[in-house]
Amino acid sequence: EVQLVQSGGGLVQPGGSLRLSCAASGFSVSNTFMTWVRQAPGKGLESVSVLYTGGGGITYYADSVKGRFSSSRDNSKNTLYLHMTSLRPEDTAVYYCARVTRQYYFDFWGQGLVVSVSS
Amino acid sequence: QSALTQPPSVSGSPGQSVTISCTGSTSDIGNYYRVSWYQQSPGTAPKIIMYEVSSRPSGVPGRFSGSKSGNTASLTISGLQAEDEADYYCSSYTDSSTYVFGTGTKVTVL
């Protein structure tokens, strides 16, 4: 059974850092496209990062987080990470990890983590 | 990348049909058949209900259908049911190898 279990959210001050984890089971993250999506309170969905496999594993980031967020995977732990630095109040959101299929859609999602950036 | 444009809300009585539009550009919807739709109930993760414009994942009822014309994709719910009340988001692959979501539409069953 495919599952994505997230951990690591919480309250952080502006300018601070946080690392989100997304532990996968039922498939291997090493050969699967993955993504991070966030949803600010009362707002819509925003794709934050897309991690591709092959060709060195290219990762794309939304302009709103470029230079501040980075995504990585630990294949030995079958886990995806989102490293967030220089956090701003506007980064406050529920963050989801999701699996990307070869048909270009997100089929399995984590449960979501609340990240709150506030002093 | 600007969000795709959806109507904020649509409503219908049980049994009626509603259609949600999703307008993008030639850099996303207009250039690919990689349009998907997600249903989200309060406090839960989005759920895939349509992919590649008009393909339904296993388990999604046949009353959901999708289409695309030019830069606009559409999701139609025929025979609206109370359980269809939720937020709906479109998404498209883009020329930048990223994904863009729509602004979201709240479907209300009267």
PDB file of C-alpha atoms in Angstrom:
ATOM      1  CA  GLU A   1       0.000   0.000   0.000  1.00  0.00           C
ATOM      2  CA  VAL A   2       1.314   3.414  -0.955  1.00  0.00           C
ATOM      3  CA  GLN A   3       1.604   5.850   1.952  1.00  0.00           C
ATOM      4  CA  LEU A   4       3.250   9.202   2.570  1.00  0.00           C
ATOM      5  CA  VAL A   5       3.688  10.170   6.222  1.00  0.00           C
ATOM      6  CA  GLN A   6       4.854  13.680   6.969  1.00  0.00           C
ATOM      7  CA  SER A   7       6.598  15.102  10.029  1.00  0.00           C
ATOM      8  CA  GLY A   8       8.417  18.229  11.153  1.00  0.00           C
ATOM      9  CA  GLY A   9       5.972  21.118  10.960  1.00  0.00           C
ATOM     10  CA  GLY A  10       5.431  23.742  13.635  1.00  0.00           C
ATOM     11  CA  LEU A  11       5.841  27.356  14.697  1.00  0.00           C
ATOM     12  CA  VAL A  12       8.963  29.264  13.683  1.00  0.00           C
ATOM     13  CA  GLN A  13       9.993  32.903  13.886  1.00  0.00           C
ATOM     14  CA  PRO A  14      10.515  35.020  10.762  1.00  0.00           C
ATOM     15  CA  GLY A  15      13.989  34.414   9.375  1.00  0.00           C
ATOM     16  CA  GLY A  16      14.116  30.961  10.914  1.00  0.00           C
ATOM     17  CA  SER A  17      14.505  27.525   9.371  1.00  0.00           C
ATOM     18  CA  LEU A  18      12.553  24.284   9.388  1.00  0.00           C
ATOM     19  CA  ARG A  19      12.876  20.870   7.765  1.00  0.00           C
ATOM     20  CA  LEU A  20       9.855  18.863   6.691  1.00  0.00           C
ATOM     21  CA  SER A  21      10.053  15.108   6.143  1.00  0.00           C
ATOM     22  CA  CYS A  22       7.907  12.851   3.998  1.00  0.00           C
ATOM     23  CA  ALA A  23       8.445   9.125   4.586  1.00  0.00           C
ATOM     24  CA  ALA A  24       7.245   6.945   1.745  1.00  0.00           C
ATOM     25  CA  SER A  25       6.153   3.321   1.773  1.00  0.00           C
ATOM     26  CA  GLY A  26       4.875   1.048  -0.969  1.00  0.00           C
ATOM     27  CA  PHE A  27       7.178   2.555  -3.601  1.00  0.00           C
ATOM     28  CA  SER A  28      10.703   3.940  -3.936  1.00  0.00           C
ATOM     29  CA  VAL A  29      11.299   7.704  -3.931  1.00  0.00           C
ATOM     30  CA  SER A  30      14.619   7.154  -5.708  1.00  0.00           C
ATOM     31  CA  ASN A  31      12.964   6.513  -9.068  1.00  0.00           C
ATOM     32  CA  THR A  32       9.759   8.512  -8.623  1.00  0.00           C
ATOM     33  CA  PHE A  33       8.953  12.124  -9.365  1.00  0.00           C
ATOM     34  CA  MET A  34       7.847  13.892  -6.190  1.00  0.00           C
ATOM     35  CA  THR A  35       6.461  17.294  -5.305  1.00  0.00           C
ATOM     36  CA  TRP A  36       5.777  19.675  -2.433  1.00  0.00           C
ATOM     37  CA  VAL A  37       2.533  21.655  -2.507  1.00  0.00           C
ATOM     38  CA  ARG A  38       1.406  24.243   0.019  1.00  0.00           C
ATOM     39  CA  GLN A  39      -1.892  25.876   0.917  1.00  0.00           C
ATOM     40  CA  ALA A  40      -2.021  29.135   2.851  1.00  0.00           C
ATOM     41  CA  PRO A  41      -4.955  29.533   5.274  1.00  0.00           C
ATOM     42  CA  GLY A  42      -8.170  29.934   3.294  1.00  0.00           C
ATOM     43  CA  LYS A  43      -6.261  30.006   0.013  1.00  0.00           C
ATOM     44  CA  GLY A  44      -5.614  27.747  -2.955  1.00  0.00           C
ATOM     45  CA  LEU A  45      -2.905  25.238  -3.746  1.00  0.00           C
ATOM     46  CA  GLU A  46       0.606  26.275  -4.814  1.00  0.00           C
ATOM     47  CA  SER A  47       3.258  23.949  -6.232  1.00  0.00           C
ATOM     48  CA  VAL A  48       6.456  24.742  -4.326  1.00  0.00           C
ATOM     49  CA  SER A  49       8.917  22.207  -5.686  1.00  0.00           C
ATOM     50  CA  VAL A  50       9.070  19.342  -8.180  1.00  0.00           C
ATOM     51  CA  LEU A  51      11.820  16.727  -7.988  1.00  0.00           C
ATOM     52  CA  TYR A  52      12.588  14.727 -11.100  1.00  0.00           C
ATOM     53  CA  THR A  53      14.679  11.608 -11.413  1.00  0.00           C
ATOM     54  CA  GLY A  54      17.234  10.911 -14.077  1.00  0.00           C
ATOM     55  CA  GLY A  55      19.681  13.382 -15.605  1.00  0.00           C
ATOM     56  CA  GLY A  56      21.138  14.149 -12.201  1.00  0.00           C
ATOM     57  CA  GLY A  57      17.772  14.583 -10.584  1.00  0.00           C
ATOM     58  CA  ILE A  58      16.689  18.093 -11.526  1.00  0.00           C
ATOM     59  CA  THR A  59      14.545  20.010  -9.037  1.00  0.00           C
ATOM     60  CA  TYR A  60      12.359  22.992  -9.880  1.00  0.00           C
ATOM     61  CA  TYR A  61      11.150  25.614  -7.428  1.00  0.00           C
ATOM     62  CA  ALA A  62       8.411  28.228  -7.447  1.00  0.00           C
ATOM     63  CA  ASP A  63       9.713  31.783  -7.738  1.00  0.00           C
ATOM     64  CA  SER A  64       8.237  32.552  -4.307  1.00  0.00           C
ATOM     65  CA  VAL A  65      10.648  30.131  -2.595  1.00  0.00           C
ATOM     66  CA  LYS A  66      13.615  30.016  -4.959  1.00  0.00           C
ATOM     67  CA  GLY A  67      16.894  30.491  -3.120  1.00  0.00           C
ATOM     68  CA  ARG A  68      15.268  29.849   0.271  1.00  0.00           C
ATOM     69  CA  PHE A  69      13.824  26.330  -0.002  1.00  0.00           C
ATOM     70  CA  SER A  70      15.559  23.172  -1.167  1.00  0.00           C
ATOM     71  CA  SER A  71      14.251  19.657  -1.655  1.00  0.00           C
ATOM     72  CA  SER A  72      16.197  16.453  -1.295  1.00  0.00           C
ATOM     73  CA  ARG A  73      15.710  12.716  -0.895  1.00  0.00           C
ATOM     74  CA  ASP A  74      17.394  10.090   1.248  1.00  0.00           C
ATOM     75  CA  ASN A  75      17.017   6.908  -0.732  1.00  0.00           C
ATOM     76  CA  SER A  76      18.255   4.746   2.155  1.00  0.00           C
ATOM     77  CA  LYS A  77      15.367   6.029   4.302  1.00  0.00           C
ATOM     78  CA  ASN A  78      12.939   6.294   1.379  1.00  0.00           C
ATOM     79  CA  THR A  79      12.230   9.826   2.557  1.00  0.00           C
ATOM     80  CA  LEU A  80      11.755  13.206   0.916  1.00  0.00           C
ATOM     81  CA  TYR A  81      12.761  16.450   2.642  1.00  0.00           C
ATOM     82  CA  LEU A  82      11.924  20.114   2.263  1.00  0.00           C
ATOM     83  CA  HIS A  83      14.530  22.401   3.813  1.00  0.00           C
ATOM     84  CA  MET A  84      13.077  25.852   4.429  1.00  0.00           C
ATOM     85  CA  THR A  85      15.248  28.832   5.363  1.00  0.00           C
ATOM     86  CA  SER A  86      14.737  32.586   5.695  1.00  0.00           C
ATOM     87  CA  LEU A  87      11.098  31.905   6.449  1.00  0.00           C
ATOM     88  CA  ARG A  88       8.582  34.708   6.041  1.00  0.00           C
ATOM     89  CA  PRO A  89       5.063  35.142   7.445  1.00  0.00           C
ATOM     90  CA  GLU A  90       3.701  34.547   3.946  1.00  0.00           C
ATOM     91  CA  ASP A  91       5.189  31.035   4.034  1.00  0.00           C
ATOM     92  CA  THR A  92       2.572  30.119   6.646  1.00  0.00           C
ATOM     93  CA  ALA A  93       0.603  27.249   5.144  1.00  0.00           C
ATOM     94  CA  VAL A  94      -0.216  23.576   5.217  1.00  0.00           C
ATOM     95  CA  TYR A  95       2.538  21.756   3.338  1.00  0.00           C
ATOM     96  CA  TYR A  96       1.838  18.520   1.482  1.00  0.00           C
ATOM     97  CA  CYS A  97       4.196  16.092  -0.210  1.00  0.00           C
ATOM     98  CA  ALA A  98       2.775  14.104  -3.112  1.00  0.00           C
ATOM     99  CA  ARG A  99       3.802  11.489  -5.648  1.00  0.00           C
ATOM    100  CA  VAL A 100       3.879  12.569  -9.296  1.00  0.00           C
ATOM    101  CA  THR A 101       2.818   9.972 -11.856  1.00  0.00           C
ATOM    102  CA  ARG A 102       4.183   9.562 -15.394  1.00  0.00           C
ATOM    103  CA  GLN A 103       0.804  10.923 -16.537  1.00  0.00           C
ATOM    104  CA  TYR A 104       1.682  14.249 -14.875  1.00  0.00           C
ATOM    105  CA  TYR A 105      -0.704  14.203 -11.949  1.00  0.00           C
ATOM    106  CA  PHE A 106      -0.401  13.778  -8.178  1.00  0.00           C
ATOM    107  CA  ASP A 107      -1.909  10.466  -7.096  1.00  0.00           C
ATOM    108  CA  PHE A 108      -0.923  10.027  -3.436  1.00  0.00           C
ATOM    109  CA  TRP A 109      -0.616  12.822  -0.900  1.00  0.00           C
ATOM    110  CA  GLY A 110       0.767  13.090   2.606  1.00  0.00           C
ATOM    111  CA  GLN A 111      -1.514  14.120   5.433  1.00  0.00           C
ATOM    112  CA  GLY A 112      -0.246  17.716   5.415  1.00  0.00           C
ATOM    113  CA  LEU A 113       1.774  19.669   7.989  1.00  0.00           C
ATOM    114  CA  VAL A 114       1.065  23.107   9.397  1.00  0.00           C
ATOM    115  CA  VAL A 115       3.954  25.543   9.211  1.00  0.00           C
ATOM    116  CA  SER A 116       3.331  28.826  10.999  1.00  0.00           C
ATOM    117  CA  VAL A 117       5.814  31.698  10.677  1.00  0.00           C
ATOM    118  CA  SER A 118       5.198  34.299  13.340  1.00  0.00           C
ATOM    119  CA  SER A 119       6.982  36.270  16.038  1.00  0.00           C
TER     120      SER A 119
ATOM    121  CA  GLN B   1       3.720  31.483 -13.177  1.00  0.00           C
ATOM    122  CA  SER B   2       0.275  32.900 -12.513  1.00  0.00           C
ATOM    123  CA  ALA B   3      -2.468  30.695 -11.121  1.00  0.00           C
ATOM    124  CA  LEU B   4      -5.008  29.330 -13.555  1.00  0.00           C
ATOM    125  CA  THR B   5      -8.344  31.143 -13.374  1.00  0.00           C
ATOM    126  CA  GLN B   6     -11.415  29.372 -11.998  1.00  0.00           C
ATOM    127  CA  PRO B   7     -14.795  30.775 -10.882  1.00  0.00           C
ATOM    128  CA  PRO B   8     -14.860  31.184  -7.078  1.00  0.00           C
ATOM    129  CA  SER B   9     -18.075  29.223  -6.732  1.00  0.00           C
ATOM    130  CA  VAL B  10     -20.714  27.235  -8.586  1.00  0.00           C
ATOM    131  CA  SER B  11     -23.887  25.696  -7.242  1.00  0.00           C
ATOM    132  CA  GLY B  12     -26.648  23.364  -8.285  1.00  0.00           C
ATOM    133  CA  SER B  13     -29.472  21.252  -6.972  1.00  0.00           C
ATOM    134  CA  PRO B  14     -29.134  17.489  -6.604  1.00  0.00           C
ATOM    135  CA  GLY B  15     -29.365  15.829  -9.992  1.00  0.00           C
ATOM    136  CA  GLN B  16     -28.370  18.934 -11.927  1.00  0.00           C
ATOM    137  CA  SER B  17     -25.129  19.433 -13.846  1.00  0.00           C
ATOM    138  CA  VAL B  18     -22.454  22.000 -13.059  1.00  0.00           C
ATOM    139  CA  THR B  19     -19.342  22.920 -15.038  1.00  0.00           C
ATOM    140  CA  ILE B  20     -16.166  24.469 -13.698  1.00  0.00           C
ATOM    141  CA  SER B  21     -13.891  26.291 -16.107  1.00  0.00           C
ATOM    142  CA  CYS B  22     -10.127  26.629 -15.769  1.00  0.00           C
ATOM    143  CA  THR B  23      -8.377  29.177 -17.965  1.00  0.00           C
ATOM    144  CA  GLY B  24      -4.643  29.309 -18.490  1.00  0.00           C
ATOM    145  CA  SER B  25      -2.333  30.210 -21.345  1.00  0.00           C
ATOM    146  CA  THR B  26      -0.337  28.801 -24.222  1.00  0.00           C
ATOM    147  CA  SER B  27       2.419  28.005 -21.707  1.00  0.00           C
ATOM    148  CA  ASP B  28       0.309  25.521 -19.801  1.00  0.00           C
ATOM    149  CA  ILE B  29      -3.191  24.305 -20.671  1.00  0.00           C
ATOM    150  CA  GLY B  30      -2.950  25.437 -24.287  1.00  0.00           C
ATOM    151  CA  ASN B  31       0.235  23.473 -24.887  1.00  0.00           C
ATOM    152  CA  TYR B  32      -0.424  20.190 -23.059  1.00  0.00           C
ATOM    153  CA  TYR B  33      -3.049  17.559 -22.381  1.00  0.00           C
ATOM    154  CA  ARG B  34      -1.543  17.298 -18.901  1.00  0.00           C
ATOM    155  CA  VAL B  35      -4.465  18.865 -17.093  1.00  0.00           C
ATOM    156  CA  SER B  36      -5.724  17.301 -13.883  1.00  0.00           C
ATOM    157  CA  TRP B  37      -8.484  18.059 -11.386  1.00  0.00           C
ATOM    158  CA  TYR B  38      -8.522  17.612  -7.616  1.00  0.00           C
ATOM    159  CA  GLN B  39     -11.353  17.508  -5.093  1.00  0.00           C
ATOM    160  CA  GLN B  40     -10.648  18.784  -1.588  1.00  0.00           C
ATOM    161  CA  SER B  41     -12.908  18.580   1.447  1.00  0.00           C
ATOM    162  CA  PRO B  42     -12.185  20.768   4.501  1.00  0.00           C
ATOM    163  CA  GLY B  43      -9.165  19.651   6.509  1.00  0.00           C
ATOM    164  CA  THR B  44      -8.152  16.921   4.085  1.00  0.00           C
ATOM    165  CA  ALA B  45      -5.551  16.473   1.367  1.00  0.00           C
ATOM    166  CA  PRO B  46      -6.652  16.933  -2.247  1.00  0.00           C
ATOM    167  CA  LYS B  47      -7.865  13.859  -4.118  1.00  0.00           C
ATOM    168  CA  ILE B  48      -7.279  13.260  -7.828  1.00  0.00           C
ATOM    169  CA  ILE B  49     -10.517  12.978  -9.835  1.00  0.00           C
ATOM    170  CA  MET B  50      -9.392  13.616 -13.423  1.00  0.00           C
ATOM    171  CA  TYR B  51      -6.099  13.467 -15.305  1.00  0.00           C
ATOM    172  CA  GLU B  52      -4.870  14.003 -18.846  1.00  0.00           C
ATOM    173  CA  VAL B  53      -7.907  16.258 -19.381  1.00  0.00           C
ATOM    174  CA  SER B  54     -10.570  13.550 -19.451  1.00  0.00           C
ATOM    175  CA  SER B  55      -9.288  10.345 -17.845  1.00  0.00           C
ATOM    176  CA  ARG B  56     -10.844   9.198 -14.571  1.00  0.00           C
ATOM    177  CA  PRO B  57      -8.794   7.292 -11.982  1.00  0.00           C
ATOM    178  CA  SER B  58     -10.223   4.029 -10.757  1.00  0.00           C
ATOM    179  CA  GLY B  59     -13.001   4.601  -8.235  1.00  0.00           C
ATOM    180  CA  VAL B  60     -14.037   8.061  -9.443  1.00  0.00           C
ATOM    181  CA  PRO B  61     -17.735   8.088 -10.431  1.00  0.00           C
ATOM    182  CA  GLY B  62     -18.641   8.413 -14.080  1.00  0.00           C
ATOM    183  CA  ARG B  63     -20.647  11.582 -13.409  1.00  0.00           C
ATOM    184  CA  PHE B  64     -17.327  13.447 -13.459  1.00  0.00           C
ATOM    185  CA  SER B  65     -16.060  14.331 -16.927  1.00  0.00           C
ATOM    186  CA  GLY B  66     -13.404  16.626 -18.349  1.00  0.00           C
ATOM    187  CA  SER B  67     -12.648  18.463 -21.551  1.00  0.00           C
ATOM    188  CA  LYS B  68     -10.339  21.085 -23.008  1.00  0.00           C
ATOM    189  CA  SER B  69     -10.556  23.724 -25.717  1.00  0.00           C
ATOM    190  CA  GLY B  70      -7.637  26.001 -26.425  1.00  0.00           C
ATOM    191  CA  ASN B  71      -6.366  27.504 -23.177  1.00  0.00           C
ATOM    192  CA  THR B  72      -9.425  26.476 -21.150  1.00  0.00           C
ATOM    193  CA  ALA B  73     -10.166  23.168 -19.458  1.00  0.00           C
ATOM    194  CA  SER B  74     -13.488  22.229 -17.924  1.00  0.00           C
ATOM    195  CA  LEU B  75     -14.785  19.781 -15.340  1.00  0.00           C
ATOM    196  CA  THR B  76     -18.440  18.781 -15.468  1.00  0.00           C
ATOM    197  CA  ILE B  77     -20.322  17.055 -12.677  1.00  0.00           C
ATOM    198  CA  SER B  78     -23.504  15.478 -14.032  1.00  0.00           C
ATOM    199  CA  GLY B  79     -26.193  14.334 -11.642  1.00  0.00           C
ATOM    200  CA  LEU B  80     -24.859  16.394  -8.751  1.00  0.00           C
ATOM    201  CA  GLN B  81     -24.902  14.648  -5.375  1.00  0.00           C
ATOM    202  CA  ALA B  82     -24.600  15.990  -1.845  1.00  0.00           C
ATOM    203  CA  GLU B  83     -21.220  14.300  -1.425  1.00  0.00           C
ATOM    204  CA  ASP B  84     -19.831  16.339  -4.336  1.00  0.00           C
ATOM    205  CA  GLU B  85     -19.849  19.472  -2.200  1.00  0.00           C
ATOM    206  CA  ALA B  86     -16.167  20.410  -1.903  1.00  0.00           C
ATOM    207  CA  ASP B  87     -13.454  22.647  -3.337  1.00  0.00           C
ATOM    208  CA  TYR B  88     -12.138  21.770  -6.776  1.00  0.00           C
ATOM    209  CA  TYR B  89      -8.759  22.700  -8.239  1.00  0.00           C
ATOM    210  CA  CYS B  90      -7.424  22.297 -11.749  1.00  0.00           C
ATOM    211  CA  SER B  91      -3.721  21.856 -12.422  1.00  0.00           C
ATOM    212  CA  SER B  92      -1.554  21.891 -15.522  1.00  0.00           C
ATOM    213  CA  TYR B  93       1.983  20.990 -16.420  1.00  0.00           C
ATOM    214  CA  THR B  94       3.844  24.020 -17.785  1.00  0.00           C
ATOM    215  CA  ASP B  95       6.589  24.935 -20.241  1.00  0.00           C
ATOM    216  CA  SER B  96       8.888  25.453 -17.230  1.00  0.00           C
ATOM    217  CA  SER B  97       8.578  21.765 -16.245  1.00  0.00           C
ATOM    218  CA  THR B  98       6.592  22.838 -13.195  1.00  0.00           C
ATOM    219  CA  TYR B  99       2.929  22.662 -12.276  1.00  0.00           C
ATOM    220  CA  VAL B 100       0.414  25.435 -11.793  1.00  0.00           C
ATOM    221  CA  PHE B 101      -2.879  25.152  -9.936  1.00  0.00           C
ATOM    222  CA  GLY B 102      -6.131  26.950 -10.455  1.00  0.00           C
ATOM    223  CA  THR B 103      -7.563  29.472  -8.003  1.00  0.00           C
ATOM    224  CA  GLY B 104     -10.107  26.928  -6.791  1.00  0.00           C
ATOM    225  CA  THR B 105     -13.887  26.624  -7.043  1.00  0.00           C
ATOM    226  CA  LYS B 106     -16.291  25.883  -4.230  1.00  0.00           C
ATOM    227  CA  VAL B 107     -19.125  23.614  -5.343  1.00  0.00           C
ATOM    228  CA  THR B 108     -22.291  23.960  -3.301  1.00  0.00           C
ATOM    229  CA  VAL B 109     -25.166  21.508  -3.518  1.00  0.00           C
ATOM    230  CA  LEU B 110     -28.371  23.417  -2.835  1.00  0.00           C
TER     231      LEU B 110
END
